[in-house]
Amino acid sequence: MPLVCLTDFEVQAREQLSKTSWDFINGGADEGITREDNIAAFKKIRLRPRYLRDVSEVDTRTTILGEEISAPIGISPTGFHTIACPDGEMSTARAAQAAGVCYITSTFASCSFEDIVAAAPGGLRWFQLYVQSDQQLNKQLVQRVESLGFKALVVTVDAPVVGNRRHDIRNGLDLKRNLMLTDLRSPGERNSIPSLQTSAPSPYFSWNDLSWFQSLTRLPIILKGILTKEDAELAVKHNVQGIVVSNHGGRQLDEVPSSIDALTEVVTAVNGKLEVYLDGGVRTGNDVLKALALGAKCVFLGRPILWGLACKGEHGVRDVLNILKNELHTSMALTGCRSIAEINRNLIQFSRL
Amino acid sequence: MPLVCLTDFEVQAREQLSKTSWDFINGGADEGITREDNIAAFKKIRLRPRYLRDVSEVDTRTTILGEEISAPIGISPTGFHTIACPDGEMSTARAAQAAGVCYITSTFASCSFEDIVAAAPGGLRWFQLYVQSDQQLNKQLVQRVESLGFKALVVTVDAPVVGNRRHDIRNGLDLKRNLMLTDLRSPGERNSIPSLQTSAPSPYFSWNDLSWFQSLTRLPIILKGILTKEDAELAVKHNVQGIVVSNHGGRQLDEVPSSIDALTEVVTAVNGKLEVYLDGGVRTGNDVLKALALGAKCVFLGRPILWGLACKGEHGVRDVLNILKNELHTSMALTGCRSIAEINRNLIQFSRL
Amino acid sequence: MPLVCLTDFEVQAREQLSKTSWDFINGGADEGITREDNIAAFKKIRLRPRYLRDVSEVDTRTTILGEEISAPIGISPTGFHTIACPDGEMSTARAAQAAGVCYITSTFASCSFEDIVAAAPGGLRWFQLYVQSDQQLNKQLVQRVESLGFKALVVTVDAPVVGNRRHDIRNGLDLKRNLMLTDLRSPGERNSIPSLQTSAPSPYFSWNDLSWFQSLTRLPIILKGILTKEDAELAVKHNVQGIVVSNHGGRQLDEVPSSIDALTEVVTAVNGKLEVYLDGGVRTGNDVLKALALGAKCVFLGRPILWGLACKGEHGVRDVLNILKNELHTSMALTGCRSIAEINRNLIQFSRL
Amino acid sequence: MPLVCLTDFEVQAREQLSKTSWDFINGGADEGITREDNIAAFKKIRLRPRYLRDVSEVDTRTTILGEEISAPIGISPTGFHTIACPDGEMSTARAAQAAGVCYITSTFASCSFEDIVAAAPGGLRWFQLYVQSDQQLNKQLVQRVESLGFKALVVTVDAPVVGNRRHDIRNGLDLKRNLMLTDLRSPGERNSIPSLQTSAPSPYFSWNDLSWFQSLTRLPIILKGILTKEDAELAVKHNVQGIVVSNHGGRQLDEVPSSIDALTEVVTAVNGKLEVYLDGGVRTGNDVLKALALGAKCVFLGRPILWGLACKGEHGVRDVLNILKNELHTSMALTGCRSIAEINRNLIQFSRL
């Protein structure tokens, strides 16, 4: 069957993966309510199209933290890409470079950061950090990725403890004890998590610790997982450079707001003082357009990238990114937006149904 | 089984048509959300009936752009009627004439415009134009239909690029490249699209080009596909004669508002300065009544006409139109409306459920 | 299976009746939306119970137009009871008398009015009139029922033409031509409709004709089918004694408001100047309580009476009425209402779900 | 299958119990609407998480009426625990003591109160009283439980008559006549209800009778079943010490508000003058957090305790309580709440979906 949209990849990926791997990728925390809200909330928003504009030229290029990207679409950090295909994060990195988008590499990458960089030396990459309880380890990680050319530090804030993922417990995956069980390893994996010397994220990490990180590196710092105006205001106050509005794909605390519902609150609070991104629930070009119209500078994709990897490796990720870029192009043309700058709040109408 | 309502025709048409043809007719863009909203939004509206009026005489006649029609119901432009029955648009034209309603003939008719006119010389017809990139072709088309007696030019504005119809891509129909694939042709078709010398709609067409069309023809111009107050105000400013509130049956940009939801915004914006029509989701006499109560002068039907053609050819279209007219007659009697002029906003209550 | 609630009777009645009879009783107009809303709208309302009141004595008695009834529950007019059981309306009349409630007898009763009266001479009865185009026939009917001891004239206003009941058309029942087809007759029926000399309801009947009826009889006049404040105000102005808020069980115009949704608008408009009743969707004691809390003086039941007849004849109707009375008794005790007078608007909260 | 959440226990308990016992435990009154609302209403509430707080120490301890408990979770009164496991309430008492939570023992316990106390002498227990029509019996019951060390009297106010539970009637359980039918008794039960000398709850009991109870005992009095601000204000005026916002698990009057919907109204009305608790619909740690954020001091569980008993006896109840405590711990950590005192209204956002 041809893969014509991102959910086609979802269906096929499910067939390719073991149940344990599928559940690990697909599942949410507790009852999976936020995981489903992420999708459903986008579907409640209607677009107000403007016509009779010359849309013979539509340009999807934009920038994030000053770097040009081919479209306001990127790759959110997810761990253990070798679950989905043998080359793991190296494939992901190559596809991201080819598509001209940013790839946020996870602390829990299953390839070494050096291999990932070597696979796609020209790509734009940010590094996602799970802050470790061991400060020395934090320092080593940050300096290592800075020297490897990663352009920003994306600090995850929504995982001081691991969320309650019922399916993983049922499948015998105890993420609180052992982050890389045999079942999640593909035969061809080249790196093992222990070599990363990481452990569970630190529950101690707080606003006061941010300045230590800022003293440690010249990389811009982005906080991933902020969902409230209160935390957004604190982020501005602590001089970070960006926020990813995210609920960790519904995998940490269930029943928090969907990403797109939380976006407006955060965008309003930061009032342009830093860049706001979003992940969670983006599946179509319309979703990208809606997030941008509500104030996001760029959106990031988690599970769809793993679907692409599982279906066709590097080429699958390229297909996923290209489908989404093409859909965004069509959505912009059909709403009368010729450039990213023309996308604004007037495009949005909340559904009356 | 007797065909007692429009959805009975839908069920039977599905059985008559090949999967590819059915999908082409039935499908919407992307996830089909707007396509479903078109129906669902009508069902959210309640009617406030008035009783104890003498309704022994109920008159459904009205006018559009000064021409009398037997009821505020017409035929929206859809392409390639030979998919549904051998005589294609000639059957449609005969049925429209018999029913005393307006038939908006599509640029992508599969019969020649001359044959359509000859089949039902006394019928009221408007011509739907997909503006072509080649201005000479536009000029030829407009002058040809004006000389054939079409009474208005209905310019589609919501298709500067073709919408993303997943089902057609899966079925191998690539509308961006080849608008008339073999699979869509019936054995008996008499005209082929290439003879029309049309190509894909123009992405360049903009408000500034309208005056050129106005200089080219004395036909009134109607813009089809307007969904916002901003564009409605521009339509007034550019001196067009009418607007069809439409989302192209949910086939162009998904997740735009349903037609009936967008109607009020457009009606309010034009403030009586031009006529407003609607297509999308009309399936019952109550739907017609609701659209008129909210300010439409006439509604138009797309898919139900093709269902009628597929089930019983010309007679099927006549049945579809007559069922709808009878239902409207009953709905008017049971709400106390003896003429189209008595239909107004007081009939409407939005559902509390 | 024991029949413990009204919907148990529905399930069993469906098994007892032919498809044509079941569809005739059960069906609504067009898409059946209002028919379903009648039930669903009650389910959206929440009750605010008050406790720690002495509810050892709960009295459900009340009056309608000055006549005492055992509970604010009665029988709405429905035609052709011999469809459901051989003794038809005679069984209904006996059950109503035994339960101490009012029975509104239909113009289209399948037993003669004389037989109905003879079957239960002590019962409270009102007569439902479909106004006939022949004034002489109206006069005969009104004077006949007045002399037979009927206590009020319930004039149906929502049927100037017959609603569009798709199932009846599919089943070959053409109510517009022949109101009593063979298929609807039970073998043992004793009276035939032609002997009633009635024909289709009059589409001419209007507010101006009311005074002629008022001059003809001393019976109080109740208008059945009013759904709007405008018509309620006209009813007050024309000096009628009551209104039944009703949508004809969803059998006339589809997509009008549910009865319970329309009730508040009508109650507010009449401002105590006449009694307001309700039919449509009442299935539980809670439903009765809600209607009274929102201003109804009494509710009437249509389909559930026919279910009772179909299941167990006269005893079935008695069971239906007794179940509902017992449920109302429990609902009153559990909300702290010891008498009908204590039921008021404070009991009501619209659902937040 | 591992039992990882409370609903896993529900599924397994259903397999363990006879249909009659399951229906008795599981069922609600009438149509079961409030029973379902109790669950659904929690799911409509979203949590606003705060991050970057040091959550290395999360303390779930709190107090109710001055007594420390390990978490704001307790056991609601339900009758006849020997239905679910042979040791009945003795198992429940042992599990509650082990978990450090309060166990509200029911008037209809199937073990003697003396045996229950002996089974877990160190546990915190309150006594639930169905007020009896015989005042002497009330006096004996109250003095007996006070001397046995129960710390509060939880007076049920929402059962002056028994609710209408269709399933029990269908199953032949007539609670109005015989509260302990053979089918509900397990072979090993040691006490029978008649020895308790209780009968049906009193319909006479009213606000005026409260002072008699207050003169009879020094135990604090808690009213269970209050759902309105009016009754909450009367509770304050009558000097009771607590309110359990409850709808009896949807088993008394159907279509009253869900517990969590009624909570805010009651909390606002009492304005801190007494403690407010909640039962009904609590199934996850998030539910506990939401109830506390909206003003509850503690929540209580009904059916889940019986599921635990049915699955694994005492150990099942311990598992149920521990799962919920662990989930609450995670939910607090992931919203930034390090103590019960830090839980407040700012955590709450009502769903926009």
CSV table of C-alpha atoms in Angstrom, one decimal, chain C:
chain,number,residue,atom,x,y,z
C,1,MET,CA,-37.8,-11.5,32.0
C,2,PRO,CA,-39.3,-9.2,34.6
C,3,LEU,CA,-40.4,-5.8,33.3
C,4,VAL,CA,-38.9,-3.4,35.8
C,5,CYS,CA,-38.8,-0.2,33.9
C,6,LEU,CA,-40.4,1.4,30.8
C,7,THR,CA,-37.6,0.5,28.4
C,8,ASP,CA,-38.1,-3.2,29.4
C,9,PHE,CA,-41.6,-2.8,27.9
C,10,GLU,CA,-40.1,-1.3,24.8
C,11,VAL,CA,-37.8,-4.3,24.2
C,12,GLN,CA,-40.6,-6.8,24.7
C,13,ALA,CA,-43.2,-4.8,22.6
C,14,ARG,CA,-40.8,-4.8,19.7
C,15,GLU,CA,-40.8,-8.6,19.8
C,16,GLN,CA,-44.6,-8.7,19.9
C,17,LEU,CA,-45.4,-6.4,17.0
C,18,SER,CA,-45.0,-6.8,13.3
C,19,LYS,CA,-42.3,-4.7,11.7
C,20,THR,CA,-44.8,-2.4,10.1
C,21,SER,CA,-46.7,-1.8,13.3
C,22,TRP,CA,-43.5,-1.4,15.3
C,23,ASP,CA,-42.1,1.1,12.8
C,24,PHE,CA,-45.4,3.0,12.8
C,25,ILE,CA,-45.4,3.3,16.6
C,26,ASN,CA,-41.7,3.8,17.1
C,27,GLY,CA,-40.6,5.9,14.2
C,28,GLY,CA,-40.0,9.6,13.9
C,29,ALA,CA,-40.1,12.0,11.0
C,30,ASP,CA,-37.2,12.3,8.6
C,31,GLU,CA,-33.9,11.4,10.3
C,32,GLY,CA,-35.4,10.9,13.8
C,33,ILE,CA,-33.3,13.5,15.4
C,34,THR,CA,-36.0,15.2,17.5
C,35,ARG,CA,-37.3,11.8,18.5
C,36,GLU,CA,-33.9,10.9,20.0
C,37,ASP,CA,-33.4,14.4,21.4
C,38,ASN,CA,-36.6,14.0,23.4
C,39,ILE,CA,-34.8,11.3,25.4
C,40,ALA,CA,-31.3,12.7,25.3
C,41,ALA,CA,-32.3,16.2,26.5
C,42,PHE,CA,-33.7,14.8,29.7
C,43,LYS,CA,-30.5,12.9,30.3
C,44,LYS,CA,-28.5,16.2,30.2
C,45,ILE,CA,-30.3,17.5,33.3
C,46,ARG,CA,-29.0,16.8,36.8
C,47,LEU,CA,-31.0,16.9,40.0
C,48,ARG,CA,-30.0,18.7,43.1
C,49,PRO,CA,-31.2,16.5,46.0
C,50,ARG,CA,-32.0,17.9,49.4
C,51,TYR,CA,-31.7,15.5,52.4
C,52,LEU,CA,-32.5,15.3,56.1
C,53,ARG,CA,-36.1,16.1,55.6
C,54,ASP,CA,-38.8,13.7,56.9
C,55,VAL,CA,-39.9,11.9,53.8
C,56,SER,CA,-42.0,9.2,55.5
C,57,GLU,CA,-45.0,10.6,53.7
C,58,VAL,CA,-44.7,11.5,50.0
C,59,ASP,CA,-47.8,12.6,48.2
C,60,THR,CA,-47.8,12.5,44.4
C,61,ARG,CA,-51.4,13.8,44.0
C,62,THR,CA,-52.1,17.0,42.0
C,63,THR,CA,-54.8,18.6,39.8
C,64,ILE,CA,-55.1,19.5,36.1
C,65,LEU,CA,-57.8,22.0,35.2
C,66,GLY,CA,-59.2,21.5,38.7
C,67,GLU,CA,-59.5,17.7,38.5
C,68,GLU,CA,-57.5,15.6,41.0
C,69,ILE,CA,-55.2,13.0,39.6
C,70,SER,CA,-53.1,10.4,41.5
C,71,ALA,CA,-49.9,11.7,40.1
C,72,PRO,CA,-48.8,14.3,37.5
C,73,ILE,CA,-48.8,11.6,34.8
C,74,GLY,CA,-51.3,11.0,32.0
C,75,ILE,CA,-51.8,9.3,28.7
C,76,SER,CA,-51.0,11.3,25.5
C,77,PRO,CA,-53.2,10.8,22.5
C,78,THR,CA,-52.0,8.1,20.0
C,79,GLY,CA,-54.2,6.5,17.4
C,80,PHE,CA,-55.2,2.9,16.5
C,81,HIS,CA,-54.7,1.1,19.8
C,82,THR,CA,-56.1,-2.1,18.3
C,83,ILE,CA,-52.8,-2.4,16.6
C,84,ALA,CA,-51.3,-3.2,20.0
C,85,CYS,CA,-54.1,-5.3,21.6
C,86,PRO,CA,-57.5,-6.5,20.6
C,87,ASP,CA,-59.5,-4.3,23.0
C,88,GLY,CA,-57.6,-1.3,22.0
C,89,GLU,CA,-58.6,2.0,23.6
C,90,MET,CA,-61.1,0.2,25.9
C,91,SER,CA,-58.1,-1.4,27.7
C,92,THR,CA,-56.3,1.9,27.8
C,93,ALA,CA,-59.3,3.6,29.4
C,94,ARG,CA,-59.7,0.9,32.0
C,95,ALA,CA,-56.0,1.1,33.0
C,96,ALA,CA,-56.1,4.9,33.2
C,97,GLN,CA,-59.2,4.8,35.4
C,98,ALA,CA,-57.5,2.2,37.7
C,99,ALA,CA,-54.4,4.3,38.0
C,100,GLY,CA,-56.3,7.5,38.6
C,101,VAL,CA,-54.8,9.4,35.7
C,102,CYS,CA,-56.1,11.4,32.7
C,103,TYR,CA,-56.5,9.7,29.3
C,104,ILE,CA,-56.4,12.0,26.3
C,105,THR,CA,-58.3,10.0,23.7
C,106,SER,CA,-57.3,10.4,20.1
C,107,THR,CA,-59.4,11.5,17.1
C,108,PHE,CA,-58.0,8.3,15.5
C,109,ALA,CA,-59.1,5.9,18.2
C,110,SER,CA,-59.9,2.5,16.8
C,111,CYS,CA,-62.7,1.9,19.3
C,112,SER,CA,-65.8,4.1,19.2
C,113,PHE,CA,-65.8,6.9,21.8
C,114,GLU,CA,-69.0,5.5,23.3
C,115,ASP,CA,-67.3,2.1,23.8
C,116,ILE,CA,-64.3,3.8,25.4
C,117,VAL,CA,-66.5,5.7,27.8
C,118,ALA,CA,-68.5,2.6,28.7
C,119,ALA,CA,-65.4,0.6,29.4
C,120,ALA,CA,-64.3,3.0,32.2
C,121,PRO,CA,-67.1,5.3,33.1
C,122,GLY,CA,-65.4,6.8,36.1
C,123,GLY,CA,-62.2,7.8,34.4
C,124,LEU,CA,-61.0,11.3,33.6
C,125,ARG,CA,-60.8,11.8,29.9
C,126,TRP,CA,-59.9,14.6,27.5
C,127,PHE,CA,-60.5,14.5,23.8
C,128,GLN,CA,-57.7,15.2,21.2
C,129,LEU,CA,-59.0,16.9,18.1
C,130,TYR,CA,-57.4,16.9,14.7
C,131,VAL,CA,-59.3,19.9,13.3
C,132,GLN,CA,-61.1,18.8,10.1
C,133,SER,CA,-61.5,20.8,6.9
C,134,ASP,CA,-65.3,20.2,7.2
C,135,GLN,CA,-66.6,22.5,9.9
C,136,GLN,CA,-69.8,20.5,10.3
C,137,LEU,CA,-67.7,17.4,11.1
C,138,ASN,CA,-65.8,19.5,13.7
C,139,LYS,CA,-69.1,20.6,15.3
C,140,GLN,CA,-70.4,17.0,15.4
C,141,LEU,CA,-67.2,15.7,17.0
C,142,VAL,CA,-66.9,18.3,19.6
C,143,GLN,CA,-70.6,18.1,20.7
C,144,ARG,CA,-70.4,14.3,20.7
C,145,VAL,CA,-67.4,14.1,23.0
C,146,GLU,CA,-68.7,16.9,25.3
C,147,SER,CA,-72.0,14.9,25.7
C,148,LEU,CA,-70.0,11.8,26.4
C,149,GLY,CA,-68.3,13.5,29.4
C,150,PHE,CA,-64.9,14.3,28.1
C,151,LYS,CA,-63.6,17.2,30.2
C,152,ALA,CA,-61.4,19.2,27.8
C,153,LEU,CA,-60.6,19.6,24.1
C,154,VAL,CA,-57.0,19.1,23.2
C,155,VAL,CA,-56.5,20.7,19.8
C,156,THR,CA,-53.4,19.4,17.9
C,157,VAL,CA,-51.7,22.4,16.2
C,158,ASP,CA,-48.5,20.8,14.8
C,159,ALA,CA,-50.1,18.7,12.0
C,160,PRO,CA,-51.5,21.0,9.3
C,161,VAL,CA,-49.8,18.5,7.0
C,162,VAL,CA,-48.5,15.0,7.8
C,163,GLY,CA,-44.8,14.7,8.7
C,164,ASN,CA,-42.4,12.9,6.4
C,165,ARG,CA,-42.1,9.4,8.0
C,166,ARG,CA,-39.6,7.5,5.8
C,167,HIS,CA,-40.2,4.1,7.4
C,168,ASP,CA,-44.0,4.3,6.8
C,169,ILE,CA,-43.4,5.1,3.1
C,170,ARG,CA,-40.9,2.3,2.9
C,171,ASN,CA,-43.4,0.0,4.6
C,172,GLY,CA,-46.2,1.0,2.2
C,173,LEU,CA,-48.2,3.0,4.7
C,174,ASP,CA,-49.3,6.1,3.0
C,175,LEU,CA,-50.9,8.2,5.8
C,176,LYS,CA,-51.7,11.0,3.4
C,177,ARG,CA,-54.1,8.8,1.5
C,178,ASN,CA,-55.4,6.1,3.7
C,179,LEU,CA,-55.1,6.4,7.5
C,180,MET,CA,-56.1,2.9,8.3
C,181,LEU,CA,-54.5,0.3,6.1
C,182,THR,CA,-55.2,-3.3,6.5
C,183,ASP,CA,-51.8,-4.1,7.9
C,184,LEU,CA,-52.5,-1.9,10.9
C,185,ARG,CA,-55.8,-3.6,11.8
C,186,SER,CA,-55.8,-6.4,14.3
C,187,PRO,CA,-58.3,-9.2,13.5
C,188,GLY,CA,-60.5,-8.4,16.5
C,189,GLU,CA,-61.0,-4.7,16.0
C,190,ARG,CA,-64.6,-3.6,16.5
C,191,ASN,CA,-64.6,-0.2,15.0
C,192,SER,CA,-63.2,1.1,11.8
C,193,ILE,CA,-61.9,4.6,11.2
C,194,PRO,CA,-64.3,5.3,8.3
C,195,SER,CA,-67.2,5.3,10.9
C,196,LEU,CA,-65.5,8.2,12.5
C,197,GLN,CA,-66.0,10.2,9.3
C,198,THR,CA,-62.6,11.9,9.8
C,199,SER,CA,-60.2,12.9,7.1
C,200,ALA,CA,-56.8,14.4,7.0
C,201,PRO,CA,-56.2,17.3,9.4
C,202,SER,CA,-57.0,20.7,8.0
C,203,PRO,CA,-54.1,22.9,6.7
C,204,TYR,CA,-56.5,26.0,6.9
C,205,PHE,CA,-56.9,26.1,10.7
C,206,SER,CA,-55.5,29.3,12.2
C,207,TRP,CA,-55.7,31.5,15.3
C,208,ASN,CA,-58.7,33.2,13.9
C,209,ASP,CA,-60.7,29.9,13.9
C,210,LEU,CA,-60.2,29.4,17.7
C,211,SER,CA,-63.1,31.6,18.7
C,212,TRP,CA,-65.5,29.5,16.6
C,213,PHE,CA,-64.5,26.5,18.7
C,214,GLN,CA,-64.8,28.5,21.9
C,215,SER,CA,-68.4,29.5,20.9
C,216,LEU,CA,-69.2,25.9,20.1
C,217,THR,CA,-68.4,24.3,23.5
C,218,ARG,CA,-68.0,25.0,27.2
C,219,LEU,CA,-65.1,22.6,27.3
C,220,PRO,CA,-61.7,24.2,28.2
C,221,ILE,CA,-59.4,24.2,25.1
C,222,ILE,CA,-55.8,23.1,25.3
C,223,LEU,CA,-53.3,23.5,22.4
C,224,LYS,CA,-51.0,20.6,21.8
C,225,GLY,CA,-47.8,21.1,20.0
C,226,ILE,CA,-46.7,24.7,20.9
C,227,LEU,CA,-42.9,25.0,21.1
C,228,THR,CA,-42.1,28.7,21.0
C,229,LYS,CA,-42.7,31.7,23.2
C,230,GLU,CA,-44.3,33.6,20.3
C,231,ASP,CA,-47.1,30.9,20.0
C,232,ALA,CA,-47.4,30.6,23.8
C,233,GLU,CA,-48.1,34.3,24.0
C,234,LEU,CA,-50.7,34.0,21.3
C,235,ALA,CA,-52.3,31.1,23.2
C,236,VAL,CA,-52.6,33.3,26.3
C,237,LYS,CA,-54.0,36.1,24.2
C,238,HIS,CA,-56.6,33.8,22.6
C,239,ASN,CA,-57.8,32.7,26.1
C,240,VAL,CA,-57.1,29.0,25.9
C,241,GLN,CA,-56.8,27.0,29.1
C,242,GLY,CA,-53.7,25.0,28.5
C,243,ILE,CA,-50.7,24.1,26.4
C,244,VAL,CA,-49.1,20.8,25.8
C,245,VAL,CA,-45.4,21.4,25.0
C,246,SER,CA,-44.9,18.6,22.5
C,247,ASN,CA,-43.3,17.8,19.2
C,248,HIS,CA,-45.7,15.0,18.4
C,249,GLY,CA,-43.1,12.5,19.6
C,250,GLY,CA,-40.7,13.7,16.9
C,251,ARG,CA,-43.2,12.4,14.2
C,252,GLN,CA,-44.1,15.7,12.5
C,253,LEU,CA,-41.2,18.1,11.9
C,254,ASP,CA,-37.8,16.7,12.6
C,255,GLU,CA,-35.1,18.9,14.2
C,256,VAL,CA,-37.5,21.0,16.3
C,257,PRO,CA,-36.4,21.3,19.9
C,258,SER,CA,-36.9,18.5,22.3
C,259,SER,CA,-39.9,18.9,24.6
C,260,ILE,CA,-38.0,19.5,27.8
C,261,ASP,CA,-35.8,22.0,26.0
C,262,ALA,CA,-38.8,24.0,24.8
C,263,LEU,CA,-40.6,23.8,28.1
C,264,THR,CA,-38.8,26.7,29.9
C,265,GLU,CA,-39.4,29.1,27.0
C,266,VAL,CA,-43.1,28.3,27.0
C,267,VAL,CA,-43.4,28.4,30.8
C,268,THR,CA,-41.7,31.7,31.0
C,269,ALA,CA,-43.9,33.2,28.3
C,270,VAL,CA,-47.2,32.2,29.7
C,271,ASN,CA,-46.2,33.4,33.2
C,272,GLY,CA,-48.8,31.3,35.0
C,273,LYS,CA,-51.8,32.5,33.0
C,274,LEU,CA,-52.6,28.9,31.8
C,275,GLU,CA,-51.5,25.4,32.7
C,276,VAL,CA,-48.5,23.9,30.8
C,277,TYR,CA,-48.1,20.2,30.2
C,278,LEU,CA,-45.5,18.2,28.4
C,279,ASP,CA,-45.2,15.1,26.3
C,280,GLY,CA,-42.1,13.6,24.6
C,281,GLY,CA,-39.3,11.5,26.1
C,282,VAL,CA,-40.7,10.8,29.5
C,283,ARG,CA,-39.4,7.4,30.5
C,284,THR,CA,-38.6,7.6,34.2
C,285,GLY,CA,-39.7,9.1,37.5
C,286,ASN,CA,-36.7,11.4,37.3
C,287,ASP,CA,-38.0,12.7,33.9
C,288,VAL,CA,-41.4,13.5,35.5
C,289,LEU,CA,-39.7,15.3,38.4
C,290,LYS,CA,-37.5,17.3,36.0
C,291,ALA,CA,-40.5,18.4,33.9
C,292,LEU,CA,-42.4,19.5,37.0
C,293,ALA,CA,-39.3,21.3,38.4
C,294,LEU,CA,-39.1,23.3,35.1
C,295,GLY,CA,-42.8,24.3,35.3
C,296,ALA,CA,-45.0,21.5,33.8
C,297,LYS,CA,-48.2,20.8,35.7
C,298,CYS,CA,-48.4,17.2,34.3
C,299,VAL,CA,-46.6,15.0,31.8
C,300,PHE,CA,-48.2,12.7,29.3
C,301,LEU,CA,-46.9,9.4,27.8
C,302,GLY,CA,-47.3,8.2,24.2
C,303,ARG,CA,-45.3,5.3,23.1
C,304,PRO,CA,-44.8,3.7,26.5
C,305,ILE,CA,-48.6,3.2,26.7
C,306,LEU,CA,-48.6,1.3,23.4
C,307,TRP,CA,-45.7,-0.8,24.7
C,308,GLY,CA,-47.7,-1.7,27.7
C,309,LEU,CA,-50.7,-2.6,25.6
C,310,ALA,CA,-48.6,-4.7,23.2
C,311,CYS,CA,-47.0,-6.6,26.1
C,312,LYS,CA,-49.9,-7.2,28.4
C,313,GLY,CA,-53.0,-5.3,27.3
C,314,GLU,CA,-54.8,-3.4,30.1
C,315,HIS,CA,-52.5,-4.9,32.7
C,316,GLY,CA,-49.4,-3.7,30.8
C,317,VAL,CA,-50.7,-0.1,30.8
C,318,ARG,CA,-51.4,-0.4,34.5
C,319,ASP,CA,-47.9,-1.7,35.0
C,320,VAL,CA,-46.3,1.1,33.0
C,321,LEU,CA,-48.3,3.8,34.9
C,322,ASN,CA,-47.5,2.1,38.3
C,323,ILE,CA,-43.8,1.8,37.6
C,324,LEU,CA,-43.6,5.4,36.7
C,325,LYS,CA,-45.6,6.5,39.8
C,326,ASN,CA,-43.4,4.4,42.0
C,327,GLU,CA,-40.3,5.8,40.4
C,328,LEU,CA,-41.6,9.3,40.9
C,329,HIS,CA,-42.4,8.5,44.5
C,330,THR,CA,-38.8,7.4,45.1
C,331,SER,CA,-37.4,10.4,43.2
C,332,MET,CA,-39.4,12.8,45.3
C,333,ALA,CA,-38.3,11.1,48.6
C,334,LEU,CA,-34.6,11.1,47.5
C,335,THR,CA,-34.8,14.8,46.6
C,336,GLY,CA,-36.7,15.8,49.7
C,337,CYS,CA,-40.0,16.6,48.0
C,338,ARG,CA,-42.9,15.6,50.1
C,339,SER,CA,-45.6,17.0,47.8
C,340,ILE,CA,-45.9,18.2,44.3
C,341,ALA,CA,-45.9,21.8,45.6
C,342,GLU,CA,-42.4,21.3,46.9
C,343,ILE,CA,-41.0,20.6,43.5
C,344,ASN,CA,-39.3,23.7,42.1
C,345,ARG,CA,-36.6,25.0,39.9
C,346,ASN,CA,-33.9,24.7,42.6
C,347,LEU,CA,-33.9,21.0,41.9
C,348,ILE,CA,-32.3,21.5,38.5
C,349,GLN,CA,-28.7,21.7,37.4
C,350,PHE,CA,-27.8,21.5,33.7
C,351,SER,CA,-25.0,18.9,33.2
C,352,ARG,CA,-21.4,20.2,32.9
C,353,LEU,CA,-20.4,17.1,31.0
